[in-house]
Tab-separated table of C-alpha atoms and ligand atoms in Angstrom:
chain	number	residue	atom	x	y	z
A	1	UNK	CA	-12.422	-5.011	-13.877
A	2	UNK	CA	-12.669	-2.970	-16.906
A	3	UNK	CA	-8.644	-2.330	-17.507
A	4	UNK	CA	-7.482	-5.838	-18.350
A	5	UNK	CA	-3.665	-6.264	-16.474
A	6	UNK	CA	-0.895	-7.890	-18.260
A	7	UNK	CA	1.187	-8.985	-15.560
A	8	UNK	CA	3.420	-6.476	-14.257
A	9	UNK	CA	7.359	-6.173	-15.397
A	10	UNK	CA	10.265	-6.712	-13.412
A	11	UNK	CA	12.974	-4.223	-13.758
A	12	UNK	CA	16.574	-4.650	-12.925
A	13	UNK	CA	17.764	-1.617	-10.181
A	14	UNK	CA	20.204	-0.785	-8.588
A	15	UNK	CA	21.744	0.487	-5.267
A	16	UNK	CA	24.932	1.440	-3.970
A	17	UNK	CA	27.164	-1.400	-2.865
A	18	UNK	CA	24.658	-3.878	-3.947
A	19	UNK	CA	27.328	-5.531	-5.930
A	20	UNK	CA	26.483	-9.155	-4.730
A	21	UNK	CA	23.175	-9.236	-5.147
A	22	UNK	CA	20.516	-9.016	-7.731
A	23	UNK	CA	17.902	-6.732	-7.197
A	24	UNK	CA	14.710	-6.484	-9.302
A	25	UNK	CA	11.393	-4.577	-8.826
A	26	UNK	CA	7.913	-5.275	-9.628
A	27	UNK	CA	6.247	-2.405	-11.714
A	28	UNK	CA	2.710	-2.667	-9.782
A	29	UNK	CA	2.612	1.015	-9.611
A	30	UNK	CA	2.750	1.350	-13.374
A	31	UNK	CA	-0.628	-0.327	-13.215
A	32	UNK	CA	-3.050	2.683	-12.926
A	33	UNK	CA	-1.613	6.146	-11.605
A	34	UNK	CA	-4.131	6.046	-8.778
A	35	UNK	CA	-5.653	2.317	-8.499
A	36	UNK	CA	-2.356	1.531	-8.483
A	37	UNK	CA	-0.307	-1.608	-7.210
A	38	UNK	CA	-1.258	-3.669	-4.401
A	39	UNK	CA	-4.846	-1.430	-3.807
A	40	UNK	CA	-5.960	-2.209	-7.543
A	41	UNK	CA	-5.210	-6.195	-6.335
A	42	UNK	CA	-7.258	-6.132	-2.979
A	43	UNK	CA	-9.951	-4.230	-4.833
A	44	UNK	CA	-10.259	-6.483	-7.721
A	45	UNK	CA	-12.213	-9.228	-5.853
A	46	UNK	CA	-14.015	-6.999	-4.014
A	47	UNK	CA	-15.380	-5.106	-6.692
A	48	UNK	CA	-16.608	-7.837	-8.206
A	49	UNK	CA	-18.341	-9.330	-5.382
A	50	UNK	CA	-19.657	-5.774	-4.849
A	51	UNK	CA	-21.654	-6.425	-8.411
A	52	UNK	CA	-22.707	-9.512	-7.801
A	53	UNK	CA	-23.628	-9.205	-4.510
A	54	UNK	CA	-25.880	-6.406	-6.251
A	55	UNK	CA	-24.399	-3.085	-4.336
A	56	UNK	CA	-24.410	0.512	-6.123
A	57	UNK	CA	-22.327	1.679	-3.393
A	58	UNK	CA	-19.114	0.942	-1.184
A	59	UNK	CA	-18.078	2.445	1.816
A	60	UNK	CA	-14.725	2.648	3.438
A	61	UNK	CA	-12.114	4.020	5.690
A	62	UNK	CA	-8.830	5.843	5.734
A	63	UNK	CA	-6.089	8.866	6.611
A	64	UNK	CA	-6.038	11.889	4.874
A	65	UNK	CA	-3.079	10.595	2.494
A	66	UNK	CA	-4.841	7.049	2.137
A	67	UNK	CA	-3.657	5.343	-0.855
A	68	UNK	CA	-6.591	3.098	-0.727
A	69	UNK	CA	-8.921	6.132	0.105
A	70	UNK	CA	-7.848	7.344	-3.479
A	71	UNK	CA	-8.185	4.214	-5.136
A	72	UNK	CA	-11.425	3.269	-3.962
A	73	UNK	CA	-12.693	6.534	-4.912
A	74	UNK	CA	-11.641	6.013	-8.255
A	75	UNK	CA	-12.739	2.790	-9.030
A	76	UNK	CA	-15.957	4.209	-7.607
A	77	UNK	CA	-15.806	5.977	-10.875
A	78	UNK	CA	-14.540	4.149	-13.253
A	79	UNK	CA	-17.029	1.076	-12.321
A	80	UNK	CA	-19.853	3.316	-11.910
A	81	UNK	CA	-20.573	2.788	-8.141
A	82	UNK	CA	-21.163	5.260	-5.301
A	83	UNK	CA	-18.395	5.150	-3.023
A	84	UNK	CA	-18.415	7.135	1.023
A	85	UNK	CA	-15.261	7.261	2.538
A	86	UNK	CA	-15.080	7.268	6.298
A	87	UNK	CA	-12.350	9.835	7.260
A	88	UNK	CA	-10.199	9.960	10.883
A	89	UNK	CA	-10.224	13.662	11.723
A	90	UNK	CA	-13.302	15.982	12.493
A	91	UNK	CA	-10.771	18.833	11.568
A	92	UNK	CA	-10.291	17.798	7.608
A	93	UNK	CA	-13.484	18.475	6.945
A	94	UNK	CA	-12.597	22.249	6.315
A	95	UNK	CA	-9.316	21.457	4.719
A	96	UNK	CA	-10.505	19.044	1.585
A	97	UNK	CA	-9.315	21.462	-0.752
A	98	UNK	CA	-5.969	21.507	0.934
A	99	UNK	CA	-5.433	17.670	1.125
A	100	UNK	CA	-4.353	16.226	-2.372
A	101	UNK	CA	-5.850	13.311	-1.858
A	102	UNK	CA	-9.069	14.020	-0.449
A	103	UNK	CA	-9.435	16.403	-2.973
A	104	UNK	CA	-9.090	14.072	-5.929
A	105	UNK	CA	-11.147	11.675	-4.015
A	106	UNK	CA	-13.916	14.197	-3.951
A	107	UNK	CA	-14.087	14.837	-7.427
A	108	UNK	CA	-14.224	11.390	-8.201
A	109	UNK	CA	-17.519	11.851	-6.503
A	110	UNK	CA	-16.804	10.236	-3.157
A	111	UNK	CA	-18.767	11.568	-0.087
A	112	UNK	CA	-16.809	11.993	3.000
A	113	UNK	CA	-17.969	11.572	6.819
A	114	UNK	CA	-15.507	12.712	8.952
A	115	UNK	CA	-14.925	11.388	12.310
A	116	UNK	CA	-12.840	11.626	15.366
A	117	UNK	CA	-9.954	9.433	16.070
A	118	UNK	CA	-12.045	8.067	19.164
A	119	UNK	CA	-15.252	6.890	16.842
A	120	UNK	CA	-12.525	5.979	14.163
A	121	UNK	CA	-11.167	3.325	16.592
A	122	UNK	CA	-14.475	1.821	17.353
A	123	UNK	CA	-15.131	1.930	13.370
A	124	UNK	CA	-15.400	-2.186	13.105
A	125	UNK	CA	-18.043	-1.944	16.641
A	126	UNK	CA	-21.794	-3.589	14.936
A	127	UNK	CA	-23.509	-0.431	16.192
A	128	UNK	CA	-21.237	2.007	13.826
A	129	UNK	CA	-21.536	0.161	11.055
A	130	UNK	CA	-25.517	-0.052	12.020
A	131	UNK	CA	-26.067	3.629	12.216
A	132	UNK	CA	-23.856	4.002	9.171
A	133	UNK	CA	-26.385	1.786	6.982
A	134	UNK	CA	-29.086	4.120	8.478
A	135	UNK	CA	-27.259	7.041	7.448
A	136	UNK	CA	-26.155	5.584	3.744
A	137	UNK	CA	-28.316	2.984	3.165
A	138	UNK	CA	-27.396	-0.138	1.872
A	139	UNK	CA	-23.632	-0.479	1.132
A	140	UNK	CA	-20.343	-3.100	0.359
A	141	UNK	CA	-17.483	-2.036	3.105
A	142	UNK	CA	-14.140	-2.336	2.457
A	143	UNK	CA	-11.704	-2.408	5.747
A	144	UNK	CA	-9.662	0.653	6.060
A	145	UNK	CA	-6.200	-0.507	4.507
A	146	UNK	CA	-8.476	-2.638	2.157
A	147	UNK	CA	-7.254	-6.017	3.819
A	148	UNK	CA	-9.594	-9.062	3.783
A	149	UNK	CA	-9.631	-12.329	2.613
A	150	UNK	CA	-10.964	-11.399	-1.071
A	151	UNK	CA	-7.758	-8.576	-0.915
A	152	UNK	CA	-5.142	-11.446	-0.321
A	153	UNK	CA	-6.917	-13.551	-3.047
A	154	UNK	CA	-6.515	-10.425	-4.898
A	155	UNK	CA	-2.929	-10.213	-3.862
A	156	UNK	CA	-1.827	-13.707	-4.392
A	157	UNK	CA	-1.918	-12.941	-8.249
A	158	UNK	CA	0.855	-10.406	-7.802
A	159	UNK	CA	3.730	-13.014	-8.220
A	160	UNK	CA	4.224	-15.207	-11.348
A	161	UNK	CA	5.678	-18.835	-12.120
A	162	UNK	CA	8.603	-16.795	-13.494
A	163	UNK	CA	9.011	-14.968	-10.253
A	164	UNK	CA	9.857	-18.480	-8.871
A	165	UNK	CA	13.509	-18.518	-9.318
A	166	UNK	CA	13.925	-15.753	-6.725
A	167	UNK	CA	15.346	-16.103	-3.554
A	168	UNK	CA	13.354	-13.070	-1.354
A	169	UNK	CA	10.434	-11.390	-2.079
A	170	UNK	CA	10.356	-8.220	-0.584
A	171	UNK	CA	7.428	-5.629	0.103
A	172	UNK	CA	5.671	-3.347	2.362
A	173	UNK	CA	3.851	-3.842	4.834
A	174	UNK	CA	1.272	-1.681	6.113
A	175	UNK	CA	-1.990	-3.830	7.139
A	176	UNK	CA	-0.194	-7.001	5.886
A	177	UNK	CA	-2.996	-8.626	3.753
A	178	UNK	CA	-0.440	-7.868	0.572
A	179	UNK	CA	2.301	-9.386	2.462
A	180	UNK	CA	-0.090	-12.412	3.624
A	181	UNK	CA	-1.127	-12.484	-0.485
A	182	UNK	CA	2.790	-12.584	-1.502
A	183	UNK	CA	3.460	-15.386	1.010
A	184	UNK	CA	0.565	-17.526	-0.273
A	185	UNK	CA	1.759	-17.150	-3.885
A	186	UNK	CA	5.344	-17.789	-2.526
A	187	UNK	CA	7.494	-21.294	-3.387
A	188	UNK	CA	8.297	-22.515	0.316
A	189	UNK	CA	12.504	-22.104	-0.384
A	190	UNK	CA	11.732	-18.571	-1.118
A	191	UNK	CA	11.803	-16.106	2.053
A	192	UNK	CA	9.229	-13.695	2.233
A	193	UNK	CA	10.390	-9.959	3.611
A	194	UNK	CA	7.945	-7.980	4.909
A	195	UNK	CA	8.591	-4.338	5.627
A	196	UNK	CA	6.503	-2.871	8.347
A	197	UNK	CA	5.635	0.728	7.566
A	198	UNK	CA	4.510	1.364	11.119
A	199	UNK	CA	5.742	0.943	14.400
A	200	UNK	CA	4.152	-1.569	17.230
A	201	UNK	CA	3.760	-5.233	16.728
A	202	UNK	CA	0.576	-6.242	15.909
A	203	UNK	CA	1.242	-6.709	12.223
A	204	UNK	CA	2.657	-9.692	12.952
A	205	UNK	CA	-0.378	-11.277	13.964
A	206	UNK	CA	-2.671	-9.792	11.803
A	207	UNK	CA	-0.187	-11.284	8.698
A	208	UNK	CA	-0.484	-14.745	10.217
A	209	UNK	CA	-4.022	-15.185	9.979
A	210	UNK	CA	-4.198	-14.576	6.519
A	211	UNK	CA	-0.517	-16.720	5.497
A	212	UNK	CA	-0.458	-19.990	4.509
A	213	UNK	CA	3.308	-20.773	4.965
A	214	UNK	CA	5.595	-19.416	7.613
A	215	UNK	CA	8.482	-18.459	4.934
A	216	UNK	CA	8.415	-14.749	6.085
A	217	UNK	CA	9.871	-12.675	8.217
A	218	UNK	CA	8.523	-8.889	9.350
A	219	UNK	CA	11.227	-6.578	9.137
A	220	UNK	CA	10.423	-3.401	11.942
A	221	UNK	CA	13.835	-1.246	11.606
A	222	UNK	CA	13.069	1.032	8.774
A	223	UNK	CA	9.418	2.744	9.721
A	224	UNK	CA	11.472	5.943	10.235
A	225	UNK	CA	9.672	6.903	13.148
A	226	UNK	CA	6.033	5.944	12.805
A	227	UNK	CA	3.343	5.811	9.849
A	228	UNK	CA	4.201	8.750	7.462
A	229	UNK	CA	6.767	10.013	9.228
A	230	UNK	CA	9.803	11.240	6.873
A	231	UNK	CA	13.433	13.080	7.332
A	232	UNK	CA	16.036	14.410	5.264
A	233	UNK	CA	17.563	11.109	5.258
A	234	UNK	CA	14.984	9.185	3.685
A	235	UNK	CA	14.404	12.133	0.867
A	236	UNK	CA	17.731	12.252	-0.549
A	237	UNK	CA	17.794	8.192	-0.900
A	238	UNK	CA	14.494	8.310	-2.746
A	239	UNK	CA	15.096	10.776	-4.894
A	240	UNK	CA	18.856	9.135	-5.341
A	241	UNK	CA	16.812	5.819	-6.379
A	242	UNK	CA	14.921	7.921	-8.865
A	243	UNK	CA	18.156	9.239	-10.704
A	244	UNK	CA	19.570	6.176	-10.724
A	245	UNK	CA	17.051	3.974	-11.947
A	246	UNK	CA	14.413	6.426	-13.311
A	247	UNK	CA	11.742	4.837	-10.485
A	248	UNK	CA	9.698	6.978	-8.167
A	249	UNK	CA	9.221	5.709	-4.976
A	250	UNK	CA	6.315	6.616	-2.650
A	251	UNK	CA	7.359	7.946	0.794
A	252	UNK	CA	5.208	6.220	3.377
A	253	UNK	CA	6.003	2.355	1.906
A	254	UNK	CA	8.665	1.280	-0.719
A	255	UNK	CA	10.942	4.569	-0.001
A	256	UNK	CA	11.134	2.970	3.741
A	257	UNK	CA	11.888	-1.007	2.358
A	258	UNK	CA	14.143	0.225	-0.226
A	259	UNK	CA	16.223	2.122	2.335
A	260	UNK	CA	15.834	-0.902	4.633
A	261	UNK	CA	16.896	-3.326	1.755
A	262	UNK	CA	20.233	-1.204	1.224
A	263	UNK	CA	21.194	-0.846	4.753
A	264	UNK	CA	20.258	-4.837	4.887
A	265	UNK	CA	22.753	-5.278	2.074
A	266	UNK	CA	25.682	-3.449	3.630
A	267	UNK	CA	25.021	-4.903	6.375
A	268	UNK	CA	25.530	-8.360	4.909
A	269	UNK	CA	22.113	-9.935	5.597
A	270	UNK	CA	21.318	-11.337	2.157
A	271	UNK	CA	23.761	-14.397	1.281
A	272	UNK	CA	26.246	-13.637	-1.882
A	273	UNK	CA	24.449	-13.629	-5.617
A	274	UNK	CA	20.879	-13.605	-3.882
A	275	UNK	CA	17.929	-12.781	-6.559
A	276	UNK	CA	15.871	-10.367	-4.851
A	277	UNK	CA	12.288	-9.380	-5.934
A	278	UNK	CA	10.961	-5.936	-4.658
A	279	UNK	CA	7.304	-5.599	-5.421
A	280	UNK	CA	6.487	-1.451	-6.020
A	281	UNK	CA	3.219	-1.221	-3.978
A	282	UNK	CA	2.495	1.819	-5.986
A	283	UNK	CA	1.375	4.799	-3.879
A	284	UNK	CA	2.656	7.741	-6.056
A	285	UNK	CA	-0.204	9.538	-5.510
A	286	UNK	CA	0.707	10.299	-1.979
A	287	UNK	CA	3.748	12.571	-3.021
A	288	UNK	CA	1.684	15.738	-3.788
A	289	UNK	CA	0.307	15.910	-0.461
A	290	UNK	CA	3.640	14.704	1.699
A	291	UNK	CA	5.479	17.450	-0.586
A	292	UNK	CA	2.832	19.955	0.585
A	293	UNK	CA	4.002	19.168	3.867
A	294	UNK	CA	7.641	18.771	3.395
A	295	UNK	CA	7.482	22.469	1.606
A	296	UNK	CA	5.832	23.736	5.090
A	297	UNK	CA	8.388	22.076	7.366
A	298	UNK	CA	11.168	23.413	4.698
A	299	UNK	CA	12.514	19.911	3.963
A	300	UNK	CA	13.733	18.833	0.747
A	301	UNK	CA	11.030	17.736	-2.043
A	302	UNK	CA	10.490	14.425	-3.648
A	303	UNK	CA	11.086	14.956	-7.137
B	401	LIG	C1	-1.580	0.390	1.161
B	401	LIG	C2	-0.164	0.259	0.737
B	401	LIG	C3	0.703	-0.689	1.303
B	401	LIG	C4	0.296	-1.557	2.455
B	401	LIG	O1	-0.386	-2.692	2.056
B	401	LIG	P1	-0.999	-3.657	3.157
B	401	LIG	O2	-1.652	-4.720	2.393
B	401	LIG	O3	-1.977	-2.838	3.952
B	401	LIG	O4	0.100	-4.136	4.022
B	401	LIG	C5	1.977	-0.788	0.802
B	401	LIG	N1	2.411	0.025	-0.179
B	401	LIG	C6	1.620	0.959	-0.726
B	401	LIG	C7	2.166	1.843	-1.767
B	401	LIG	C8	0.313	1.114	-0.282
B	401	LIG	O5	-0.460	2.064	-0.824
């Protein structure tokens, strides 16, 4: 990749009654403003094998907020390849210019093909992905979420030798191919915490074929509802974590396992003087377009 990364800093924060523990988080997100965190780590392998493999193009999937929608259209640009992004929704198709994120994707040059929720199930059927090479011609696809095994390589490189001396490593969960990544890279006496940003339990599975050790745990009480799904609650702690410790968090991922981690604290669930690491997944760019909404439904803002 063409932006060489120094490995990313770990950063002393702080919550409330978190007196007996030792929290630090991983600045992924400070390592491109849209590529950013764990999606410039599952792409980094790809991309590459994109090149040699001889593609000019890559084609994926994703929401209308996608992180990894964003970031693949950007590295589109930055590494000079065509990118298509495969979108759930019929309707957004008249609404691009309303959607942050598909907006910025756009003028990164990405070409959309929206489809409905139905087709978007079925996206992984042979036939699809047949009639999308018709369509597109040849292309390098990317799973929606951006999980494969090239993403967990990708992913593995997130933690450090000097990360070793802590006792959890904590992060979110969405698809679970950063979480599988963090456990791989993991010493076996550290516990892995995964924090599931959706509800349902299929995560759990999906994790396991990609982790080498079982020294994790999936954490399912602090999805707030569903995938993207926000309140008041959740607002005012974010934007409390910001004023405290000058870091933004991202509301569909590490605003969620943050708030988890403190309630986990109070709660007593991490033994006395634990070191905890909390990897920042990044995601930042997702704010615009959830404050867009949060403005509508006359909620507070993330600030
Ligand atoms: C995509 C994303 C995740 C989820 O990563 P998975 O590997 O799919 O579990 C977590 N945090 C942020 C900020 C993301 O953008």
């Amino acid at each position: 990749m063409i932006f060489k990364l120094e490995n990313s800093i770990n950063v002393r924060v702080y919550l409330p009654n978190t007196i007996d523990v030792e929290l630090f988080i991983k600045r992924e997100d400070a390592i491109h403003p849209i590529i950013s965190g764990n999606k410039y780590r599952k792409l980094k392998y790809n991309i590459e094998a994109a090149k040699i493999e001889g593609k000019h193009t890559l084609l994926t999937f994703g929401g209308a907020f996608s992180n990894h929608i964003a970031a693949v259209a950007e590295a589109g640009r930055v590494y000079n390849l065509k990118t298509i992004g495969i979108i759930r929704g019929e309707e957004l198709s008249s609404k691009i210019n309303d959607n942050a994120t598909l907006k910025y994707a756009q003028d990164c040059g990405m070409q959309f093909k929206f489809i409905s929720r139905t087709d978007f199930r079925n996206k992984e059927d042979l036939d699809f992905i047949g009639n999308l090479k018709q369509e597109f011609g040849d292309f390098y696809a990317i799973p929606e979420g951006g999980s494969n095994t090239l993403a967990v390589k990708g992913c593995e490189e997130i933690l450090t030798k000097a990360d070793s001396n802590f006792n959890y490593i904590c992060a979110p969960a969405g698809t679970g191919g950063t979480l599988a990544g963090l456990i791989n890279a993991s010493k076996s006496n550290q516990q892995v915490l995964g924090f599931s940003a959706l509800k349902g339990d299929f995560l759990q599975e999906d994790i396991s074929k990609f982790a080498k050790q079982d020294n994790w745990k999936l954490i399912t009480d602090y999805h707030f509802g569903g995938y993207a799904k926000i309140n008041a609650e959740l607002i005012t702690f974010m934007n409390a974590f910001k004023a405290l410790n000058n870091v933004r968090l991202d509301p569909v991922y590490t605003g969620k396992m943050l708030f988890g981690i403190q309630d986990m604290i109070i709660k007593d669930y991490f033994p006395k003087g634990s070191k905890i690491l909390v990897i920042h997944t990044g995601g930042l760019q997702g704010i615009t377009g959830m404050n867009s909404r949060l403005k509508q439904k006359n909620l507070p803002l993330i600030q």
